[in-house]
Amino acid sequence: MTGMSSIVKTVTRWVSPFIFAFGIYIALTGHLTPGGGFPGGVIIAGCFILLTLAFGKEATFRLFNLKSSSVTDSLAALSFLCMGLLGYVFGSGFMNNFIESGFPGTPFRLLSGGNMPILNLAIGLKVGASLFAVFAYLALFRAIEED
Amino acid sequence: MLPLFVAIPLGVGFLLPLIEEFRDRTRLFSVFVLLETGGLLALSLIKFGDKGIYRMGGWAPPFGINFVQDGLTSLILVVISGIAFVTTLFAITYMKEYENLGRFYGLFSLMLAGMYGVALTGDIFNMYVYLEVAAISSYALVGFNRGAEEIEASFKYLIMGAVGSVFILLGIALLYGSVGSLNIADISVKVSELPNDSFIVLSTALFIVGFGLKAAFIPFHSWLPDAHSSAPTPISAMLSGVLIKVLGIYALARLLFNGLNLPGVAPSILTWIGAGSMFIGGMIALGQKDLKRLLAYSSISQMGYITLAVGMGGILINQGKPGIATLALMGGIFHLVNHATYKSLLFLFSGSVEKIFGSRDLSEIGGLNSISPVSGAAGTIGTLSISGVPPFNGFWSKLVIVIAAIWGKLYPLAGIILFTSAITLAYYLKVQRQLFMGKPTKKASELTKTSAGLYIPLIILAICCIGLGLLYLPEIRGLVLKPAALALQEGSEYTKLVLGL
């Protein structure tokens, strides 16, 4: 049996969906409330790290392995850059908020703020994937050393 | 157009590792990076001499982030792009046998993005972020070979670099606490209203230490010889040729001259640190046996020249001698350009020497001129330029610095410069005697032939070494070097450009 004791596993099983949902919430409402893509991504990565610690890395890698984290990482960074470049096409320049100009964002309205929620989502994915990748690489090298 | 300098390398930097996850296409990666650096070189040449700012997302300067291009930025952009292009040309042949080239070129592009960002940004915290982007990718690149020695060098570089970054960040925090702005031009306006504020003095000291660690001034230099000699050769050329200059002396000069309005003793401290680095770096280089380590110590010594000239410019401005100050600053910037060309030439040359002999130890190798005349000739031009022999570019920039020191009545500095030039000539004569002349050693008989891809970049850089001497001519100097020096000297022009006051 890999991973920690059944107490840890049970608690993790109960808690982790809430942590994951909280991370998504922080990332998605970053343009309206304190928070944003970066803390949201850190919380999501924290959820995966908790799962890895409790159930062992094989269980987590079935959900999300090194290759998929690296691909998500690069794709999220590229989509952030694309949003910046789209400002050239539709707006007045790089990183221009071409969807909603002026001072964007309406309180309590999720779909407001123009390109801000999209950028926050990209950052959330990027930070979550790359933090998890750092942890996963460390776990992997530890395993090689033990063999 | 200015954000493209950061956006293009950033895009390539994330695209190549993504492609590599699915397919390992070395040739495709090389084409991508060549197009990237070639395009950036063309862009920097087209934009050369332009003046203006770019508002990110359309937000106005004191609050929004902005990119600034003035005379100095134009020159630095061309230097970064030029060296990056030649280095890539060399890397395509040199790095062929390595694995994970998508990651290598990806990190290389990220490092470029960081350097362009530092050169362009007009916001002090934004500068810190770009500095970290460039620095962290260079930590990874130094350890790219993954041998024990490389990892150790990379770790040492990581720790020293992180200490430097913490100093810089603390300096930024203190400065923001006392003036309440992060925009360099805005800081300059607010600092002039707060003379002798102790937090500003402290943050100036922190900047000198922090950027000094990045630029490897002499008390903070211990990471550089390890890092620059362990990195893969194209990366050594980038690190010694541009990274320490952009992250170190350029960023520091920008903050001291344009942001903090040259506070009191800071220029003298910079001058004497420069003189010390120059002299001690040269003395240590004299005793080195490993070719790459010798080049690394010589980088410390040559960075001393640049720092000394920039500091001397600051002293002369504070003494009210603007004409001579311009000359000193021009000398420093001229030497920066020259050192970028011949030091990257020499590092790339050391890479091809290592390919030929399988060793970099000067006592084991010799007789290069009879084995590979082309790289021998390129290496000779590089060593003669760096030691300041007349027709080559190194002579002219040292001459300008010495003239500025004598006209500014700073005779001890002129003496140190001349003495260090003699030391430089001495250790490069040692290289000449052991490496180029003499009989081919036993190892050389079983040497491998170098390919065209390894010596074409050397020829390009050698031609630059001869051609850049032309910058000494008054007409060309007024077109290229003078706007760069005036960009530092005329702090009010910078403020006017950014804030439109």
XYZ file of C-alpha atoms in Angstrom:
648
model
C 0.000 0.000 0.000
C 1.504 3.334 -1.028
C 0.793 6.652 0.629
C -0.043 7.484 4.210
C -2.426 5.983 6.753
C -6.157 5.594 6.085
C -6.974 8.536 8.399
C -4.926 10.882 6.221
C -6.392 9.378 3.079
C -9.982 9.749 4.240
C -9.539 13.339 5.359
C -7.769 14.177 2.100
C -10.569 12.577 0.113
C -13.092 14.802 1.884
C -11.091 18.014 1.864
C -9.418 18.031 -1.553
C -12.510 18.759 -3.702
C -13.184 21.848 -1.599
C -9.577 23.046 -1.885
C -9.727 22.526 -5.629
C -13.038 24.401 -5.933
C -11.695 27.217 -3.746
C -8.649 27.548 -6.001
C -10.857 27.826 -9.078
C -13.039 30.384 -7.295
C -10.034 32.560 -6.370
C -8.671 32.402 -9.917
C -12.014 33.124 -11.595
C -13.054 36.084 -9.439
C -9.606 37.693 -9.407
C -10.842 40.733 -11.295
C -13.545 41.499 -8.682
C -12.189 40.391 -5.293
C -8.749 40.143 -3.697
C -6.884 37.234 -5.209
C -6.368 36.389 -8.837
C -4.699 33.884 -11.081
C -1.498 33.483 -9.095
C -2.954 32.619 -5.646
C -5.647 30.548 -7.335
C -3.021 28.555 -9.182
C -1.012 28.047 -6.002
C -4.089 26.670 -4.223
C -4.860 24.287 -7.109
C -1.243 23.079 -7.119
C -1.499 22.687 -3.322
C -4.488 20.388 -3.805
C -2.515 18.153 -6.188
C 0.508 18.159 -3.878
C -1.745 17.101 -0.971
C -3.115 14.241 -3.083
C 0.426 13.178 -3.986
C 1.515 13.175 -0.356
C -1.508 11.227 0.841
C -1.948 8.662 -1.948
C 1.563 8.400 -3.427
C 2.746 9.797 -6.737
C 1.460 6.918 -8.888
C -2.146 7.758 -7.970
C -1.731 11.449 -8.792
C 0.233 10.848 -11.979
C -2.755 8.870 -13.319
C -4.739 12.128 -13.145
C -2.039 14.580 -14.125
C 1.448 13.503 -15.117
C 4.641 15.388 -15.903
C 3.941 15.621 -19.605
C 0.456 17.044 -19.150
C 1.676 19.556 -16.561
C 4.448 20.704 -18.885
C 2.030 20.998 -21.822
C -0.528 22.921 -19.718
C 2.245 25.185 -18.491
C 3.411 26.109 -22.002
C -0.110 26.385 -23.435
C -1.258 28.705 -20.642
C 1.770 30.953 -21.105
C 1.195 31.058 -24.849
C -2.486 31.883 -24.429
C -1.574 34.759 -22.083
C 0.810 36.056 -24.745
C -1.853 35.623 -27.437
C -4.276 37.742 -25.412
C -1.575 40.416 -25.278
C -0.976 40.226 -29.018
C -4.721 40.263 -29.795
C -4.649 43.752 -28.291
C -2.681 44.765 -31.394
C -5.348 43.355 -33.680
C -8.546 44.533 -31.986
C -7.399 47.280 -29.636
C -4.901 50.093 -29.508
C -1.803 48.066 -28.666
C -0.094 45.323 -26.699
C -2.060 44.119 -23.648
C -4.851 46.571 -24.445
C -8.179 45.593 -22.914
C -9.989 45.327 -26.232
C -13.177 43.748 -24.843
C -14.053 46.385 -22.265
C -12.283 49.748 -22.317
C -12.106 52.510 -19.721
C -12.045 51.269 -16.115
C -13.257 47.703 -16.573
C -15.111 45.466 -14.134
C -18.567 45.566 -12.513
C -18.901 44.404 -8.868
C -20.625 40.997 -8.416
C -20.661 40.380 -12.165
C -18.452 37.413 -13.172
C -18.548 38.165 -16.884
C -17.126 41.667 -16.714
C -13.701 43.271 -16.879
C -13.020 42.418 -20.519
C -9.895 40.323 -20.925
C -9.016 40.317 -17.198
C -10.807 37.018 -16.305
C -9.214 35.287 -19.315
C -5.732 36.479 -18.322
C -6.373 35.411 -14.708
C -7.443 31.967 -15.881
C -4.278 31.638 -17.993
C -2.096 32.652 -15.051
C -3.971 30.249 -12.771
C -3.370 27.317 -15.113
C 0.264 28.288 -15.668
C 1.102 28.708 -11.975
C -0.792 25.585 -10.933
C 0.809 23.404 -13.591
C 4.348 24.694 -13.133
C 4.277 24.540 -9.310
C 3.002 20.976 -9.498
C 5.686 20.162 -12.078
C 8.417 21.467 -9.745
C 7.071 19.292 -6.909
C 6.684 16.275 -9.206
C 10.261 16.552 -10.515
C 11.568 16.708 -6.940
C 9.507 13.622 -6.037
C 10.798 11.831 -9.127
C 14.469 12.494 -8.386
C 14.013 11.311 -4.812
C 12.632 8.028 -6.165
C 15.612 7.588 -8.508
C 18.029 8.123 -5.634
C 16.362 5.436 -3.511
C 16.600 2.729 -6.190
C 6.388 47.903 -31.769
C 8.549 47.894 -28.622
C 6.697 45.072 -26.787
C 7.559 42.748 -29.677
C 11.136 42.637 -28.335
C 9.793 40.835 -25.275
C 6.807 39.093 -26.866
C 8.707 37.274 -29.649
C 11.352 35.573 -27.463
C 8.717 34.835 -24.812
C 6.531 33.124 -27.403
C 9.417 31.096 -28.843
C 10.570 30.284 -25.309
C 7.294 28.554 -24.492
C 6.598 27.144 -27.950
C 9.798 25.096 -28.321
C 9.426 23.074 -25.069
C 5.788 22.480 -26.059
C 6.819 21.054 -29.444
C 9.521 18.991 -27.759
C 6.942 17.265 -25.547
C 5.512 15.674 -28.700
C 8.391 15.458 -31.146
C 12.142 16.008 -30.905
C 12.941 18.047 -33.991
C 16.405 19.545 -33.539
C 16.527 21.071 -37.010
C 13.131 22.754 -36.583
C 14.263 24.246 -33.265
C 17.417 25.693 -34.847
C 15.410 27.263 -37.677
C 12.999 28.781 -35.139
C 15.752 30.299 -33.011
C 17.666 31.610 -36.021
C 14.508 33.270 -37.356
C 13.798 34.690 -33.895
C 17.231 36.202 -33.287
C 17.613 37.305 -36.910
C 14.210 38.998 -36.821
C 15.028 40.720 -33.546
C 18.355 41.923 -34.960
C 16.559 43.374 -37.989
C 13.922 44.977 -35.754
C 16.538 46.541 -33.471
C 18.419 47.942 -36.467
C 15.227 49.364 -38.002
C 14.249 50.963 -34.709
C 17.780 52.286 -34.058
C 17.814 55.950 -33.141
C 14.088 56.198 -32.466
C 12.956 57.950 -29.332
C 9.678 57.362 -27.595
C 7.713 55.445 -25.000
C 5.159 52.658 -25.236
C 2.267 52.578 -22.801
C 1.321 48.994 -21.859
C -2.394 48.512 -22.279
C -2.805 52.236 -22.897
C -2.264 53.298 -19.246
C -0.405 56.601 -18.782
C 3.144 56.579 -17.298
C 3.270 57.337 -13.578
C 0.700 54.567 -12.950
C 0.917 52.198 -15.896
C 3.995 50.259 -16.989
C 5.828 51.782 -19.930
C 8.699 50.862 -22.240
C 11.173 53.642 -22.993
C 13.488 53.863 -25.957
C 16.240 56.478 -26.008
C 19.769 56.622 -27.380
C 21.256 54.199 -24.848
C 18.407 51.686 -25.150
C 18.753 51.627 -28.950
C 22.434 50.765 -28.672
C 21.887 48.101 -25.986
C 19.108 46.486 -28.067
C 21.448 46.199 -31.053
C 24.223 44.738 -28.880
C 21.908 42.108 -27.338
C 20.415 41.146 -30.709
C 23.732 41.053 -32.532
C 25.508 38.853 -30.002
C 22.426 36.628 -29.658
C 22.295 36.105 -33.427
C 25.963 35.174 -33.769
C 25.773 32.947 -30.698
C 22.777 31.084 -32.126
C 24.656 30.593 -35.381
C 27.463 28.981 -33.378
C 25.125 26.983 -31.122
C 23.391 25.272 -34.050
C 26.580 23.392 -34.909
C 28.113 23.246 -31.446
C 25.089 21.923 -29.533
C 24.160 19.239 -32.101
C 25.078 16.274 -29.902
C 23.198 17.516 -26.834
C 19.775 16.261 -25.757
C 16.713 18.364 -24.883
C 17.559 21.115 -27.330
C 13.968 22.393 -27.252
C 14.438 23.197 -23.576
C 17.870 24.694 -24.265
C 16.636 27.080 -26.925
C 13.501 27.753 -24.870
C 15.557 28.856 -21.872
C 17.864 30.802 -24.178
C 14.852 32.699 -25.561
C 13.482 33.379 -22.084
C 16.867 34.784 -21.079
C 16.719 37.034 -24.142
C 13.188 38.156 -23.245
C 14.374 39.086 -19.750
C 17.349 41.063 -21.055
C 15.249 42.975 -23.592
C 12.778 43.730 -20.808
C 15.479 45.115 -18.500
C 16.821 47.253 -21.337
C 13.417 48.652 -22.275
C 11.355 49.040 -19.142
C 10.783 52.384 -17.467
C 9.356 50.875 -14.293
C 11.624 49.814 -11.464
C 9.601 46.822 -10.225
C 9.021 45.665 -13.779
C 12.789 45.821 -14.178
C 13.185 43.514 -11.162
C 10.769 40.986 -12.691
C 12.598 40.928 -16.046
C 15.906 40.711 -14.198
C 14.690 37.586 -12.430
C 13.389 36.089 -15.687
C 16.825 36.528 -17.275
C 18.723 35.448 -14.151
C 16.685 32.311 -13.399
C 16.915 31.061 -16.981
C 20.670 31.639 -16.868
C 20.963 29.597 -13.623
C 19.319 26.683 -15.418
C 21.454 27.168 -18.544
C 24.725 27.143 -16.577
C 23.842 23.699 -15.214
C 22.633 22.420 -18.582
C 25.414 19.834 -18.970
C 24.338 18.241 -15.666
C 27.834 17.172 -14.610
C 28.813 17.497 -10.947
C 30.959 20.572 -11.590
C 28.292 22.301 -13.661
C 25.601 21.702 -11.053
C 27.899 23.064 -8.339
C 28.656 26.190 -10.388
C 24.977 26.634 -11.156
C 24.053 26.294 -7.473
C 26.698 28.797 -6.422
C 25.474 31.198 -9.096
C 21.873 30.620 -7.950
C 22.665 31.448 -4.315
C 24.764 34.526 -5.106
C 22.246 35.713 -7.679
C 19.362 35.261 -5.238
C 21.221 37.278 -2.583
C 21.729 40.032 -5.150
C 18.050 39.969 -6.104
C 16.999 40.257 -2.460
C 19.202 43.343 -2.061
C 17.651 44.887 -5.164
C 14.107 44.066 -4.039
C 14.748 45.556 -0.592
C 16.150 48.670 -2.251
C 13.046 48.971 -4.420
C 10.793 48.546 -1.365
C 12.616 51.267 0.601
C 12.601 53.610 -2.377
C 8.881 53.015 -2.957
C 8.275 53.593 0.749
C 9.911 57.010 0.670
C 8.889 58.418 -2.735
C 5.671 56.460 -3.403
C 6.332 55.736 -7.054
C 7.787 52.936 -9.132
C 8.227 54.799 -12.409
C 11.897 55.733 -12.886
C 11.163 59.170 -14.345
C 8.617 59.915 -11.635
C 11.096 58.759 -8.963
C 13.637 61.203 -10.382
C 11.177 64.094 -9.976
C 10.270 63.086 -6.417
C 13.846 62.357 -5.286
C 14.881 65.904 -6.202
C 12.228 67.173 -3.767
C 13.643 65.009 -0.926
C 17.388 65.724 -0.618
C 19.343 63.686 1.977
C 16.498 61.318 2.766
C 18.192 58.460 4.661
C 15.988 55.753 3.094
C 17.009 56.893 -0.376
C 20.693 56.753 0.626
C 20.218 53.240 2.025
C 18.391 52.053 -1.077
C 21.178 53.480 -3.264
C 23.692 51.424 -1.279
C 21.499 48.330 -1.644
C 21.284 48.871 -5.411
C 25.069 49.152 -5.717
C 25.520 45.860 -3.822
C 22.651 44.053 -5.570
C 23.479 45.048 -9.120
C 27.153 44.708 -8.211
C 26.524 41.021 -7.487
C 24.870 40.650 -10.891
C 27.721 42.513 -12.612
C 30.431 40.655 -10.615
C 32.339 43.664 -9.245
C 35.361 42.526 -7.315
C 34.174 41.824 -3.758
C 31.093 40.092 -5.226
C 32.718 38.209 -8.075
C 33.241 34.681 -6.745
C 30.397 33.082 -8.725
C 31.464 34.352 -12.139
C 34.571 32.261 -12.956
C 32.755 29.029 -12.041
C 29.503 29.898 -13.793
C 31.026 31.272 -16.974
C 33.499 28.449 -17.406
C 31.014 25.633 -16.687
C 28.198 26.834 -18.930
C 27.904 25.433 -22.475
C 30.107 27.642 -24.689
C 27.336 29.622 -26.474
C 25.871 30.429 -23.060
C 29.273 31.524 -21.722
C 29.462 33.925 -24.638
C 25.990 35.293 -23.878
C 26.647 35.569 -20.128
C 30.010 37.304 -20.447
C 29.096 39.222 -23.569
C 25.755 40.728 -22.626
C 24.051 39.370 -19.494
C 26.423 40.841 -16.875
C 26.337 44.170 -18.685
C 22.581 44.477 -19.132
C 21.637 43.107 -15.703
C 24.554 44.732 -13.951
C 26.021 47.979 -15.136
C 23.247 49.088 -17.526
C 20.467 48.660 -14.953
C 22.588 50.281 -12.217
C 23.560 53.237 -14.416
C 19.953 53.719 -15.502
C 18.801 53.855 -11.870
C 21.658 56.036 -10.583
C 21.707 58.547 -13.434
C 18.060 58.699 -14.511
C 16.224 57.621 -11.354
C 18.218 58.753 -8.309
C 19.875 61.867 -9.852
C 23.457 60.801 -8.973
C 23.433 60.934 -5.181
C 26.596 62.305 -3.492
C 29.365 59.750 -3.174
C 27.754 56.999 -5.283
C 29.744 57.841 -8.462
C 33.053 57.824 -6.562
C 32.196 54.472 -4.956
C 31.375 53.099 -8.412
C 34.642 54.455 -9.810
C 36.813 52.905 -7.126
C 34.956 49.588 -7.254
C 35.573 49.666 -10.994
C 39.262 50.431 -10.552
C 39.570 47.604 -8.004
C 37.780 45.061 -10.218
C 39.907 46.059 -13.154
C 43.203 45.657 -11.338
C 42.492 42.603 -9.161
C 40.602 40.776 -11.929
C 43.572 41.283 -14.225
C 46.059 40.081 -11.601
C 44.080 36.868 -10.957
C 43.688 36.247 -14.698
C 47.464 36.340 -15.016
C 47.762 33.104 -13.042
C 45.024 31.068 -14.753
C 45.760 27.895 -16.719
C 42.249 27.019 -17.918
C 41.428 29.105 -21.012
C 37.770 29.659 -20.079
C 38.605 30.640 -16.483
C 41.183 33.093 -17.773
C 38.526 34.632 -20.022
C 36.093 34.782 -17.090
C 38.549 36.675 -14.854
C 39.338 38.925 -17.772
C 35.584 39.684 -17.995
C 35.685 40.901 -14.384
C 38.657 43.091 -15.252
C 37.018 44.510 -18.388
C 33.733 45.155 -16.566
C 35.902 47.240 -14.237
C 36.830 49.519 -17.153
C 33.161 50.095 -18.007
C 32.188 50.705 -14.383
C 35.122 53.058 -13.867
C 34.221 55.091 -16.952
C 30.551 55.329 -15.954
C 31.443 56.295 -12.381
C 33.949 58.845 -13.646
C 31.202 60.346 -15.820
C 29.084 60.714 -12.673
C 31.922 62.403 -10.736
C 32.537 64.849 -13.565
C 28.830 65.693 -13.862
C 28.728 66.433 -10.121
C 31.872 68.591 -10.505
C 30.151 70.589 -13.238
C 32.249 69.460 -16.211
C 29.561 68.198 -18.592
C 31.744 68.105 -21.713
C 34.364 65.758 -20.222
C 31.628 63.767 -18.484
C 30.071 63.039 -21.881
C 33.471 61.866 -23.092
C 33.876 59.524 -20.089
C 30.388 58.079 -20.511
C 30.980 57.638 -24.235
C 34.189 55.781 -23.425
C 32.341 53.478 -21.026
C 29.557 52.729 -23.499
C 32.066 52.276 -26.334
C 33.993 49.813 -24.179
C 30.749 47.982 -23.345
C 30.019 47.466 -27.051
C 33.607 46.431 -27.756
C 33.813 44.044 -24.829
C 30.547 42.413 -25.938
C 32.055 41.665 -29.354
C 35.532 40.481 -28.433
C 34.601 38.603 -25.285
C 31.891 36.627 -27.076
C 34.398 36.065 -29.900
C 36.942 34.723 -27.405
C 34.433 32.486 -25.615
C 33.155 31.027 -28.892
C 36.798 30.599 -29.903
C 37.501 28.727 -26.644
C 34.592 26.433 -27.563
C 36.099 25.589 -30.928
C 39.523 25.124 -29.293
C 37.910 22.642 -26.923
C 36.369 20.824 -29.898
C 39.763 20.625 -31.634
C 41.961 19.570 -28.715
C 39.472 18.049 -26.291
C 40.994 20.189 -23.534
C 41.101 23.794 -22.377
C 44.230 23.528 -20.248
C 46.758 25.947 -21.690
C 49.698 23.756 -20.689
C 48.371 20.809 -22.709
C 47.449 22.492 -25.969
C 49.387 24.476 -28.559
C 50.198 25.124 -32.170
C 46.722 26.206 -33.193
C 47.926 28.407 -36.055
C 49.262 25.440 -37.995
C 46.216 23.254 -37.257
C 43.314 25.604 -37.903
C 44.525 28.895 -39.421
C 41.039 30.427 -39.601
C 40.129 30.066 -35.941
C 43.739 30.910 -35.071
C 43.446 34.204 -36.938
C 40.074 35.006 -35.357
C 41.453 34.228 -31.902
C 44.504 36.402 -32.552
C 42.286 39.334 -33.530
C 40.206 38.783 -30.363
C 43.212 38.687 -28.042
C 44.830 41.718 -29.697
C 41.581 43.695 -29.444
C 41.057 42.933 -25.773
C 44.629 43.845 -24.887
C 44.257 47.201 -26.621
C 46.631 46.976 -29.557
C 46.160 49.971 -31.905
C 44.189 49.196 -35.024
C 41.554 47.133 -33.161
C 38.482 48.432 -31.335
C 39.685 47.787 -27.756
C 42.439 50.350 -28.176
C 40.088 53.184 -29.133
C 37.691 52.765 -26.222
C 40.544 52.554 -23.706
C 42.038 55.647 -25.312
C 38.776 57.573 -24.863
C 38.574 56.549 -21.189
C 42.195 57.544 -20.522
C 41.759 60.910 -22.276
C 38.630 61.586 -20.195
C 40.521 60.710 -16.993
C 43.421 63.019 -17.861
C 41.220 65.932 -18.962
C 39.121 65.495 -15.833
C 42.344 65.723 -13.752
C 41.775 62.233 -12.264
C 45.414 61.208 -12.748
C 45.538 58.185 -10.375
C 42.699 56.583 -12.339
C 44.498 57.155 -15.633
C 47.560 55.478 -14.115
C 45.572 52.424 -12.990
C 43.944 52.128 -16.431
C 47.307 52.197 -18.216
C 48.872 49.723 -15.776
C 45.946 47.303 -16.115
C 46.201 47.521 -19.900
C 49.766 46.309 -19.576
C 48.644 43.405 -17.361
C 45.929 42.523 -19.895
C 48.484 42.493 -22.678
C 50.718 40.259 -20.526
C 48.160 37.524 -19.940
C 46.936 37.531 -23.484
C 50.541 37.312 -24.704
C 50.789 34.201 -22.532
C 47.741 32.780 -24.349
C 49.276 33.774 -27.697
C 52.548 32.053 -26.929
C 51.089 28.814 -25.598
C 48.038 28.382 -27.762
C 48.777 29.868 -31.162
C 52.518 29.376 -31.518
C 54.629 26.404 -30.592
C 54.439 22.838 -31.766
C 51.179 20.905 -31.924
C 51.018 18.709 -28.817
C 50.468 14.980 -28.892
C 46.741 15.384 -28.462
C 46.478 17.632 -31.486
C 47.618 14.893 -33.861
C 44.378 13.017 -33.321
C 42.234 16.117 -33.541
C 38.880 16.465 -35.183
C 38.315 18.871 -38.049
C 36.191 21.916 -37.314
C 33.229 22.585 -39.534
C 32.209 25.837 -41.197
C 29.407 26.388 -38.676
C 32.004 26.767 -35.943
C 34.229 29.341 -37.588
C 31.803 31.523 -39.589
C 30.532 33.167 -36.352
C 34.162 33.739 -35.334
C 34.873 35.464 -38.653
C 31.788 37.704 -38.293
C 32.816 38.772 -34.800
C 36.441 39.297 -35.845
C 35.284 41.632 -38.629
C 33.160 43.484 -36.025
C 36.282 43.816 -33.840
C 38.109 45.592 -36.634
C 35.124 47.574 -37.912
C 33.906 48.899 -34.550
C 37.085 50.958 -34.282
C 35.304 53.280 -36.733
C 33.036 54.399 -33.888
C 35.985 56.540 -32.804
C 35.523 58.825 -35.825
C 33.700 62.004 -34.731
C 30.888 61.708 -37.316
C 29.952 58.142 -36.439
C 30.569 58.753 -32.714
C 28.097 61.633 -32.771
C 25.513 59.393 -34.395
C 25.834 56.318 -32.171
C 27.721 56.938 -28.925
C 26.848 60.518 -28.122
C 23.048 60.032 -27.934
C 23.698 57.041 -25.666
C 25.949 59.023 -23.324
C 23.584 62.003 -23.296
C 20.665 59.701 -22.426
C 22.423 58.975 -19.124
C 23.762 62.475 -18.591
C 20.626 64.498 -19.246
C 18.286 63.149 -16.570
C 15.720 65.867 -17.306
C 15.470 64.755 -20.952
C 14.493 61.275 -19.802
C 11.840 62.670 -17.471
C 10.515 64.828 -20.270
C 10.397 61.880 -22.639
C 8.459 59.655 -20.225
C 6.199 62.070 -18.389
C 5.892 64.670 -21.131
C 6.519 67.495 -18.646
